[in-house]
Amino acid sequence: MTKKQKTAAAWTVVIIAFFGGFALANVQNKVPPVIDVIMLYFNIGETDAGWLTSVFTIMGMITAIPASMLMHKMGPKKIGVISLACAAVGGIIGAFATDLWVLMATRVLEGVGVGMIAVVGPSVISMWFPAEKRGLPMGLWGSWMMCSQTLLFFIGGGLSTAFGWQGVWWFCVAFCVVVLILYMWKVDAPPEGTPNYAEGEDEEEFKLGDGFKSASTWILTIAGTIFTFCCFGFATYISLYWAQTLFGGDMNQSNWWVSVMYAIEIPVVIFIGWLLNHIKLKNRRYVGVIGFLLYTFILFVCFRMEEPGLILPFILVYPFLEGSIPTVYWTLCPSTAKSPEYSGTAIGILNVGLNIGTLLGPPVTGFFIENYGWATATIPLAVASVLGAIAFFFVKTYDHDSDKATARAAGADGDLTQASV
């Protein structure tokens, strides 16, 4: 392949991988836009509703590390297809649930899919792009949650009005099936003759345990855990808060504003990804530090706003403060591994932390809301954000020398050419 063809192939794979993340993010985020309908349907409070958002992450935590192992053996195509299939099956069963515990169980099955796809997406990017050029594709990947939140908060009210909360479930099932077909068509590791930047010099020497020895990976995982704790604690309840406080209980109006906010965040994270490509690898952590420190202030005021006029400035500022953090940790994560063949393991470890934060954020925030009020619930979110900034400061990255991967690919390409003569 020519350089232009390799670039086109890389971006085709990355875009489809992104839609895989988008599909699974829809599965993860489908509760908040219809949380009022679900609470009424199952007769539950905020805390139980919070567990509906986060219970499926238990399987996400369990599957993240095995997913990185399996992908090393089976490749991203098969793991991606399995993850999308799990989410689709869980969604179909969940749409027929009339008991809360049945619905909870289906969320666990869906979590298998989310746990796997969250490893596949960034791993594919680390295969096709060297560290110095990962910022933009990781920025695109980092927008998967925002794209989902934008879409679901925009259409969730209409679907639930027409079909009940089950309408959102069926929409997510259909999305997963379409993307599953695309995955089967195109997503895979780079072929022979194309550089694989997540491949070591001697793949025979791969030992899973060595991937756990990077302290930097664990520090980044702490930062990621804190982010999802804050992010999902906020996202699960912000629409409900605005509806109750500012819009007289009108969830559709509240959902619309949340949708606009996350729509703004999509180009923001892609821009930040592009910006990271122009910052030295060792200095990219400071973008995360600054992002977390500024995020602290917006979290502290999020459940304290009582004037409708404050919503517009809030939704304009929030995307810039939240959006920088996931873009940075996705971009840095493969480079926290001491050698490139352990990039997938590093991504798996990070995903365990992200799922822990997602698991704890909504119920902890819901507990504070139910027992101490909306304003008090902002305190644990803000304190956690400060700790996230501290963790980011200590993240270290390693130079994986992309030139070696290019040289190996050139050698393999030459061997193939010679063999065909």
Short mmCIF file of C-alpha atoms in Angstrom, two decimals:
data_model
loop_
_atom_site.label_atom_id
_atom_site.label_comp_id
_atom_site.label_asym_id
_atom_site.label_seq_id
_atom_site.Cartn_x
_atom_site.Cartn_y
_atom_site.Cartn_z
CA MET A 1 0.00 0.00 0.00
CA THR A 2 1.08 3.58 -0.64
CA LYS A 3 1.35 6.00 2.26
CA LYS A 4 -1.96 7.60 1.22
CA GLN A 5 -3.68 4.21 1.10
CA LYS A 6 -2.30 3.27 4.53
CA THR A 7 -3.58 6.54 6.00
CA ALA A 8 -7.01 6.00 4.44
CA ALA A 9 -7.13 2.42 5.72
CA ALA A 10 -6.12 3.54 9.21
CA TRP A 11 -8.82 6.20 9.38
CA THR A 12 -11.49 3.85 8.00
CA VAL A 13 -10.73 1.35 10.75
CA VAL A 14 -10.62 4.05 13.42
CA ILE A 15 -13.94 5.61 12.35
CA ILE A 16 -15.73 2.25 12.45
CA ALA A 17 -14.07 1.47 15.79
CA PHE A 18 -15.35 4.83 17.02
CA PHE A 19 -18.90 3.88 16.01
CA GLY A 20 -18.44 0.68 17.98
CA GLY A 21 -17.68 2.80 21.02
CA PHE A 22 -20.59 5.10 20.15
CA ALA A 23 -22.98 2.12 20.03
CA LEU A 24 -21.82 0.77 23.39
CA ALA A 25 -21.83 4.25 24.93
CA ASN A 26 -25.50 4.45 23.95
CA VAL A 27 -26.05 1.24 25.90
CA GLN A 28 -24.23 2.71 28.88
CA ASN A 29 -25.99 6.07 28.80
CA LYS A 30 -29.55 5.09 27.96
CA VAL A 31 -30.89 5.37 31.53
CA PRO A 32 -30.39 9.11 32.35
CA PRO A 33 -32.55 10.54 29.50
CA VAL A 34 -35.53 8.43 30.65
CA ILE A 35 -34.66 8.15 34.33
CA ASP A 36 -37.96 9.74 35.42
CA VAL A 37 -39.97 7.24 33.35
CA ILE A 38 -37.98 4.28 34.69
CA MET A 39 -38.30 5.49 38.30
CA LEU A 40 -42.07 5.70 37.87
CA TYR A 41 -42.36 2.39 35.98
CA PHE A 42 -40.41 0.38 38.59
CA ASN A 43 -41.38 2.57 41.58
CA ILE A 44 -37.78 3.26 42.64
CA GLY A 45 -35.82 6.23 44.01
CA GLU A 46 -32.67 8.03 42.86
CA THR A 47 -30.24 5.57 44.45
CA ASP A 48 -31.71 2.48 42.76
CA ALA A 49 -31.93 4.39 39.49
CA GLY A 50 -28.25 5.22 39.88
CA TRP A 51 -27.43 1.52 40.16
CA LEU A 52 -29.23 0.93 36.86
CA THR A 53 -26.71 3.27 35.29
CA SER A 54 -23.68 1.70 36.89
CA VAL A 55 -24.41 -1.95 37.77
CA PHE A 56 -23.42 -3.17 34.31
CA THR A 57 -19.90 -1.85 34.88
CA ILE A 58 -19.26 -4.80 37.20
CA MET A 59 -18.87 -6.95 34.11
CA GLY A 60 -16.94 -4.14 32.48
CA MET A 61 -14.39 -4.37 35.29
CA ILE A 62 -14.22 -8.14 35.07
CA THR A 63 -13.85 -8.29 31.29
CA ALA A 64 -11.42 -5.41 30.66
CA ILE A 65 -8.19 -7.33 31.42
CA PRO A 66 -9.33 -10.61 29.80
CA ALA A 67 -10.40 -8.57 26.76
CA SER A 68 -6.85 -7.24 26.36
CA MET A 69 -5.52 -10.82 26.62
CA LEU A 70 -8.05 -12.20 24.16
CA MET A 71 -7.46 -9.40 21.71
CA HIS A 72 -3.76 -10.21 21.71
CA LYS A 73 -4.70 -13.73 20.56
CA MET A 74 -7.93 -13.23 18.58
CA GLY A 75 -7.55 -9.72 17.18
CA PRO A 76 -9.85 -6.68 17.42
CA LYS A 77 -12.43 -7.89 14.88
CA LYS A 78 -13.62 -10.92 16.85
CA ILE A 79 -13.56 -9.15 20.21
CA GLY A 80 -15.48 -6.19 18.78
CA VAL A 81 -18.15 -8.46 17.29
CA ILE A 82 -18.55 -10.35 20.59
CA SER A 83 -18.90 -7.09 22.53
CA LEU A 84 -21.58 -5.70 20.21
CA ALA A 85 -23.45 -9.01 20.22
CA CYS A 86 -23.51 -9.09 24.04
CA ALA A 87 -24.90 -5.57 24.16
CA ALA A 88 -27.57 -6.35 21.56
CA VAL A 89 -28.73 -9.52 23.33
CA GLY A 90 -28.79 -7.77 26.70
CA GLY A 91 -30.82 -4.93 25.22
CA ILE A 92 -33.40 -7.27 23.69
CA ILE A 93 -33.95 -9.11 26.98
CA GLY A 94 -34.00 -5.84 28.91
CA ALA A 95 -36.68 -4.34 26.68
CA PHE A 96 -39.08 -7.08 27.85
CA ALA A 97 -38.21 -6.74 31.56
CA THR A 98 -41.04 -6.01 33.98
CA ASP A 99 -39.01 -6.67 37.13
CA LEU A 100 -36.21 -4.39 38.32
CA TRP A 101 -33.84 -7.26 39.07
CA VAL A 102 -34.27 -8.72 35.59
CA LEU A 103 -33.39 -5.33 34.13
CA MET A 104 -30.38 -5.14 36.47
CA ALA A 105 -29.22 -8.56 35.24
CA THR A 106 -29.40 -7.49 31.60
CA ARG A 107 -27.29 -4.45 32.43
CA VAL A 108 -24.60 -6.85 33.63
CA LEU A 109 -24.68 -8.69 30.29
CA GLU A 110 -24.47 -5.37 28.44
CA GLY A 111 -21.47 -4.56 30.60
CA VAL A 112 -19.55 -7.42 29.00
CA GLY A 113 -19.87 -5.60 25.70
CA VAL A 114 -18.87 -2.22 27.10
CA GLY A 115 -15.88 -3.71 28.93
CA MET A 116 -14.59 -5.26 25.72
CA ILE A 117 -15.24 -2.43 23.27
CA ALA A 118 -13.55 0.07 25.57
CA VAL A 119 -10.36 -1.97 25.17
CA VAL A 120 -10.76 -2.61 21.43
CA GLY A 121 -11.23 1.01 20.32
CA PRO A 122 -8.08 2.61 21.78
CA SER A 123 -6.07 -0.57 21.12
CA VAL A 124 -6.92 -0.36 17.42
CA ILE A 125 -5.81 3.28 17.38
CA SER A 126 -2.53 2.38 19.09
CA MET A 127 -1.97 -0.28 16.40
CA TRP A 128 -2.55 2.03 13.44
CA PHE A 129 -1.08 5.32 14.74
CA PRO A 130 2.30 6.09 16.40
CA ALA A 131 2.27 7.88 19.76
CA GLU A 132 3.09 11.28 18.28
CA LYS A 133 0.03 11.10 15.97
CA ARG A 134 -2.52 9.51 18.31
CA GLY A 135 -3.94 12.78 19.62
CA LEU A 136 -6.50 13.38 16.85
CA PRO A 137 -7.80 9.79 16.53
CA MET A 138 -7.89 9.46 20.33
CA GLY A 139 -9.72 12.79 20.42
CA LEU A 140 -12.31 11.29 18.09
CA TRP A 141 -12.48 8.18 20.27
CA GLY A 142 -12.73 10.37 23.37
CA SER A 143 -15.95 11.87 21.98
CA TRP A 144 -17.81 8.52 22.04
CA MET A 145 -19.53 9.31 25.33
CA MET A 146 -20.40 12.87 24.34
CA CYS A 147 -21.86 11.74 21.01
CA SER A 148 -23.98 9.21 22.86
CA GLN A 149 -25.14 11.66 25.52
CA THR A 150 -25.98 14.23 22.84
CA LEU A 151 -27.99 11.76 20.79
CA LEU A 152 -29.85 10.08 23.64
CA PHE A 153 -30.75 13.24 25.51
CA PHE A 154 -32.04 14.65 22.21
CA ILE A 155 -34.19 11.66 21.17
CA GLY A 156 -34.81 9.99 24.55
CA GLY A 157 -37.82 12.09 25.48
CA GLY A 158 -39.53 11.55 22.13
CA LEU A 159 -38.87 7.81 22.13
CA SER A 160 -40.13 7.38 25.70
CA THR A 161 -43.26 9.42 24.95
CA ALA A 162 -44.04 7.26 21.92
CA PHE A 163 -42.86 3.84 23.10
CA GLY A 164 -42.05 4.11 26.82
CA TRP A 165 -38.51 3.67 28.14
CA GLN A 166 -38.33 0.50 26.03
CA GLY A 167 -38.14 2.66 22.89
CA VAL A 168 -34.65 3.79 23.90
CA TRP A 169 -33.64 0.17 24.51
CA TRP A 170 -34.77 -0.91 21.02
CA PHE A 171 -32.98 2.02 19.41
CA CYS A 172 -29.72 0.97 21.09
CA VAL A 173 -30.19 -2.64 19.95
CA ALA A 174 -30.62 -1.54 16.32
CA PHE A 175 -27.54 0.70 16.53
CA CYS A 176 -25.42 -2.18 17.87
CA VAL A 177 -26.53 -4.54 15.09
CA VAL A 178 -25.65 -2.06 12.33
CA VAL A 179 -22.20 -1.38 13.77
CA LEU A 180 -21.60 -5.10 14.31
CA ILE A 181 -21.94 -5.59 10.55
CA LEU A 182 -19.46 -2.77 9.90
CA TYR A 183 -17.00 -4.32 12.36
CA MET A 184 -17.16 -7.66 10.56
CA TRP A 185 -16.47 -5.86 7.29
CA LYS A 186 -13.47 -3.68 8.08
CA VAL A 187 -11.99 -3.53 11.60
CA ASP A 188 -8.78 -5.48 12.18
CA ALA A 189 -5.10 -5.13 13.04
CA PRO A 190 -2.76 -3.73 10.35
CA PRO A 191 -1.92 -6.34 7.67
CA GLU A 192 1.57 -7.55 6.82
CA GLY A 193 3.63 -4.74 5.37
CA THR A 194 1.81 -2.05 7.37
CA PRO A 195 3.35 -0.82 10.66
CA ASN A 196 1.70 -2.09 13.85
CA TYR A 197 2.68 0.45 16.50
CA ALA A 198 1.37 -1.70 19.36
CA GLU A 199 3.57 -4.64 18.44
CA GLY A 200 6.88 -5.38 20.15
CA GLU A 201 10.10 -6.45 18.49
CA ASP A 202 9.66 -10.01 19.73
CA GLU A 203 6.01 -10.97 20.21
CA GLU A 204 7.14 -14.43 21.32
CA GLU A 205 8.44 -12.83 24.53
CA PHE A 206 5.03 -11.38 25.49
CA LYS A 207 4.22 -12.04 29.15
CA LEU A 208 0.93 -10.66 30.44
CA GLY A 209 2.28 -10.09 33.94
CA ASP A 210 4.89 -7.65 32.68
CA GLY A 211 2.10 -5.35 31.53
CA PHE A 212 1.07 -4.80 35.16
CA LYS A 213 4.49 -3.53 36.23
CA SER A 214 4.18 0.05 35.01
CA ALA A 215 3.41 2.35 37.95
CA SER A 216 2.46 5.07 35.48
CA THR A 217 -0.38 2.95 34.08
CA TRP A 218 -1.81 2.57 37.57
CA ILE A 219 -1.49 6.29 38.33
CA LEU A 220 -3.29 7.15 35.08
CA THR A 221 -5.94 4.59 36.01
CA ILE A 222 -6.53 6.39 39.32
CA ALA A 223 -7.04 9.64 37.40
CA GLY A 224 -9.43 7.91 34.99
CA THR A 225 -11.39 6.34 37.85
CA ILE A 226 -11.85 9.74 39.44
CA PHE A 227 -12.99 11.25 36.15
CA THR A 228 -15.73 8.69 35.49
CA PHE A 229 -16.83 8.92 39.13
CA CYS A 230 -17.34 12.66 38.64
CA CYS A 231 -18.59 12.52 35.07
CA PHE A 232 -21.28 9.89 35.60
CA GLY A 233 -22.26 11.26 38.99
CA PHE A 234 -22.95 14.53 37.20
CA ALA A 235 -24.46 13.16 33.96
CA THR A 236 -26.91 10.78 35.65
CA TYR A 237 -28.69 13.51 37.60
CA ILE A 238 -28.12 16.86 35.88
CA SER A 239 -31.17 16.56 33.64
CA LEU A 240 -33.36 15.57 36.58
CA TYR A 241 -31.98 18.48 38.63
CA TRP A 242 -32.64 21.04 35.91
CA ALA A 243 -36.13 19.63 35.31
CA GLN A 244 -37.06 19.81 39.00
CA THR A 245 -35.35 23.13 39.78
CA LEU A 246 -35.61 25.18 36.59
CA PHE A 247 -38.29 23.73 34.30
CA GLY A 248 -41.17 22.70 36.54
CA GLY A 249 -40.58 18.98 36.04
CA ASP A 250 -40.30 19.16 32.22
CA MET A 251 -37.69 16.48 31.44
CA ASN A 252 -37.96 17.02 27.68
CA GLN A 253 -36.83 20.63 27.99
CA SER A 254 -34.07 19.67 30.41
CA ASN A 255 -32.89 16.83 28.15
CA TRP A 256 -32.69 19.25 25.22
CA TRP A 257 -30.28 21.52 27.09
CA VAL A 258 -28.14 18.56 28.17
CA SER A 259 -28.07 17.36 24.57
CA VAL A 260 -26.86 20.76 23.35
CA MET A 261 -24.14 20.77 26.02
CA TYR A 262 -22.73 17.42 24.94
CA ALA A 263 -23.07 18.36 21.26
CA ILE A 264 -20.75 21.30 21.95
CA GLU A 265 -18.31 18.94 23.65
CA ILE A 266 -17.87 16.74 20.55
CA PRO A 267 -15.82 19.22 18.47
CA VAL A 268 -14.08 20.35 21.66
CA VAL A 269 -12.57 16.92 22.39
CA ILE A 270 -11.57 16.44 18.75
CA PHE A 271 -9.88 19.85 18.80
CA ILE A 272 -8.07 18.94 22.02
CA GLY A 273 -6.92 15.72 20.36
CA TRP A 274 -5.53 17.73 17.44
CA LEU A 275 -3.86 20.08 19.93
CA LEU A 276 -2.20 17.17 21.74
CA ASN A 277 -0.50 16.17 18.48
CA HIS A 278 1.36 19.48 18.73
CA ILE A 279 2.44 18.99 22.36
CA LYS A 280 5.42 16.83 23.32
CA LEU A 281 4.35 13.46 24.69
CA LYS A 282 5.92 14.05 28.12
CA ASN A 283 4.05 17.37 28.52
CA ARG A 284 0.56 16.17 27.58
CA ARG A 285 -0.21 15.22 31.18
CA TYR A 286 -0.35 18.92 32.10
CA VAL A 287 -3.43 19.34 29.90
CA GLY A 288 -5.09 16.75 32.16
CA VAL A 289 -3.91 18.53 35.32
CA ILE A 290 -5.32 21.88 34.19
CA GLY A 291 -8.51 20.23 32.93
CA PHE A 292 -9.18 18.58 36.29
CA LEU A 293 -8.49 21.76 38.29
CA LEU A 294 -10.93 23.77 36.18
CA TYR A 295 -13.44 20.90 36.20
CA THR A 296 -13.51 21.17 40.00
CA PHE A 297 -15.21 24.58 39.86
CA ILE A 298 -17.93 23.56 37.41
CA LEU A 299 -18.71 20.43 39.46
CA PHE A 300 -19.04 22.50 42.62
CA VAL A 301 -21.75 24.70 41.09
CA CYS A 302 -23.55 22.11 38.92
CA PHE A 303 -26.29 21.24 41.44
CA ARG A 304 -26.44 24.74 42.95
CA MET A 305 -27.81 26.69 39.98
CA GLU A 306 -31.29 28.06 40.63
CA GLU A 307 -31.59 30.64 37.83
CA PRO A 308 -32.57 29.49 34.30
CA GLY A 309 -30.37 32.25 32.87
CA LEU A 310 -27.26 30.44 34.12
CA ILE A 311 -27.84 27.40 31.91
CA LEU A 312 -26.52 28.99 28.72
CA PRO A 313 -23.11 30.02 30.14
CA PHE A 314 -22.92 26.66 31.94
CA ILE A 315 -23.39 24.57 28.80
CA LEU A 316 -20.86 26.73 26.92
CA VAL A 317 -18.16 26.35 29.58
CA TYR A 318 -18.70 22.77 30.77
CA PRO A 319 -17.62 20.99 27.53
CA PHE A 320 -14.17 22.62 27.59
CA LEU A 321 -13.55 21.65 31.21
CA GLU A 322 -14.77 18.07 31.00
CA GLY A 323 -13.68 17.34 27.43
CA SER A 324 -9.94 17.68 27.94
CA ILE A 325 -9.65 14.90 30.51
CA PRO A 326 -10.72 11.74 28.60
CA THR A 327 -8.89 12.88 25.47
CA VAL A 328 -5.66 13.11 27.44
CA TYR A 329 -5.92 9.80 29.27
CA TRP A 330 -6.85 7.87 26.11
CA THR A 331 -3.94 9.47 24.25
CA LEU A 332 -1.43 8.80 27.04
CA CYS A 333 -2.55 5.32 28.09
CA PRO A 334 -0.73 3.19 25.45
CA SER A 335 2.47 5.14 26.16
CA THR A 336 2.33 4.40 29.89
CA ALA A 337 3.25 0.80 29.03
CA LYS A 338 6.99 0.21 29.24
CA SER A 339 7.03 -1.42 25.80
CA PRO A 340 4.48 -1.27 22.94
CA GLU A 341 3.27 -4.88 23.12
CA TYR A 342 1.80 -4.10 26.55
CA SER A 343 -0.27 -1.15 25.32
CA GLY A 344 -3.38 -3.35 25.25
CA THR A 345 -2.77 -4.43 28.84
CA ALA A 346 -2.42 -0.79 29.90
CA ILE A 347 -5.71 0.03 28.18
CA GLY A 348 -7.35 -2.93 29.93
CA ILE A 349 -6.11 -1.72 33.33
CA LEU A 350 -7.36 1.80 32.61
CA ASN A 351 -10.77 0.43 31.68
CA VAL A 352 -11.05 -1.41 34.97
CA GLY A 353 -10.60 1.94 36.71
CA LEU A 354 -13.03 3.72 34.39
CA ASN A 355 -15.67 1.11 35.17
CA ILE A 356 -15.07 1.39 38.91
CA GLY A 357 -15.65 5.14 38.69
CA THR A 358 -18.76 4.63 36.57
CA LEU A 359 -20.02 2.05 39.06
CA LEU A 360 -19.60 4.30 42.09
CA GLY A 361 -20.35 7.77 40.74
CA PRO A 362 -24.15 7.58 40.20
CA PRO A 363 -25.14 5.72 43.41
CA VAL A 364 -22.80 7.78 45.61
CA THR A 365 -24.11 11.01 44.10
CA GLY A 366 -27.68 9.70 44.37
CA PHE A 367 -27.09 8.87 48.05
CA PHE A 368 -25.97 12.41 48.82
CA ILE A 369 -28.89 13.87 46.85
CA GLU A 370 -31.46 11.73 48.67
CA ASN A 371 -30.03 12.23 52.16
CA TYR A 372 -28.37 15.66 52.14
CA GLY A 373 -29.76 17.55 49.17
CA TRP A 374 -28.53 18.61 45.75
CA ALA A 375 -25.97 21.20 46.87
CA THR A 376 -24.15 18.85 49.25
CA ALA A 377 -23.82 16.27 46.48
CA THR A 378 -21.41 18.60 44.65
CA ILE A 379 -18.81 18.39 47.44
CA PRO A 380 -17.58 14.79 46.89
CA LEU A 381 -17.49 15.46 43.14
CA ALA A 382 -15.34 18.58 43.54
CA VAL A 383 -12.97 16.98 46.06
CA ALA A 384 -12.49 13.97 43.80
CA SER A 385 -11.68 16.27 40.87
CA VAL A 386 -8.82 17.87 42.82
CA LEU A 387 -7.39 14.42 43.55
CA GLY A 388 -7.61 13.65 39.83
CA ALA A 389 -5.43 16.66 39.02
CA ILE A 390 -2.82 15.47 41.51
CA ALA A 391 -2.79 11.98 40.00
CA PHE A 392 -2.34 13.30 36.45
CA PHE A 393 0.73 15.28 37.53
CA PHE A 394 2.62 12.06 38.31
CA VAL A 395 1.84 10.22 35.04
CA LYS A 396 4.98 9.18 33.12
CA THR A 397 5.14 8.10 29.47
CA TYR A 398 7.62 5.90 27.59
CA ASP A 399 9.05 6.36 24.09
CA HIS A 400 8.08 3.30 22.04
CA ASP A 401 10.16 4.38 19.01
CA SER A 402 7.67 4.19 16.13
CA ASP A 403 10.55 4.03 13.62
CA LYS A 404 11.20 0.43 14.66
CA ALA A 405 7.61 -0.56 13.80
CA THR A 406 7.94 1.14 10.42
CA ALA A 407 11.21 -0.68 9.74
CA ARG A 408 9.69 -4.06 10.68
CA ALA A 409 6.75 -3.42 8.36
CA ALA A 410 9.07 -2.41 5.52
CA GLY A 411 11.04 -5.61 6.02
CA ALA A 412 7.88 -7.72 6.01
CA ASP A 413 6.64 -5.90 2.90
CA GLY A 414 9.94 -6.60 1.17
CA ASP A 415 9.71 -10.29 2.07
CA LEU A 416 6.18 -10.48 0.66
CA THR A 417 7.25 -8.75 -2.56
CA GLN A 418 10.21 -11.10 -2.97
CA ALA A 419 8.02 -14.13 -2.32
CA SER A 420 5.56 -13.06 -5.01
CA VAL A 421 8.28 -12.67 -7.66
#
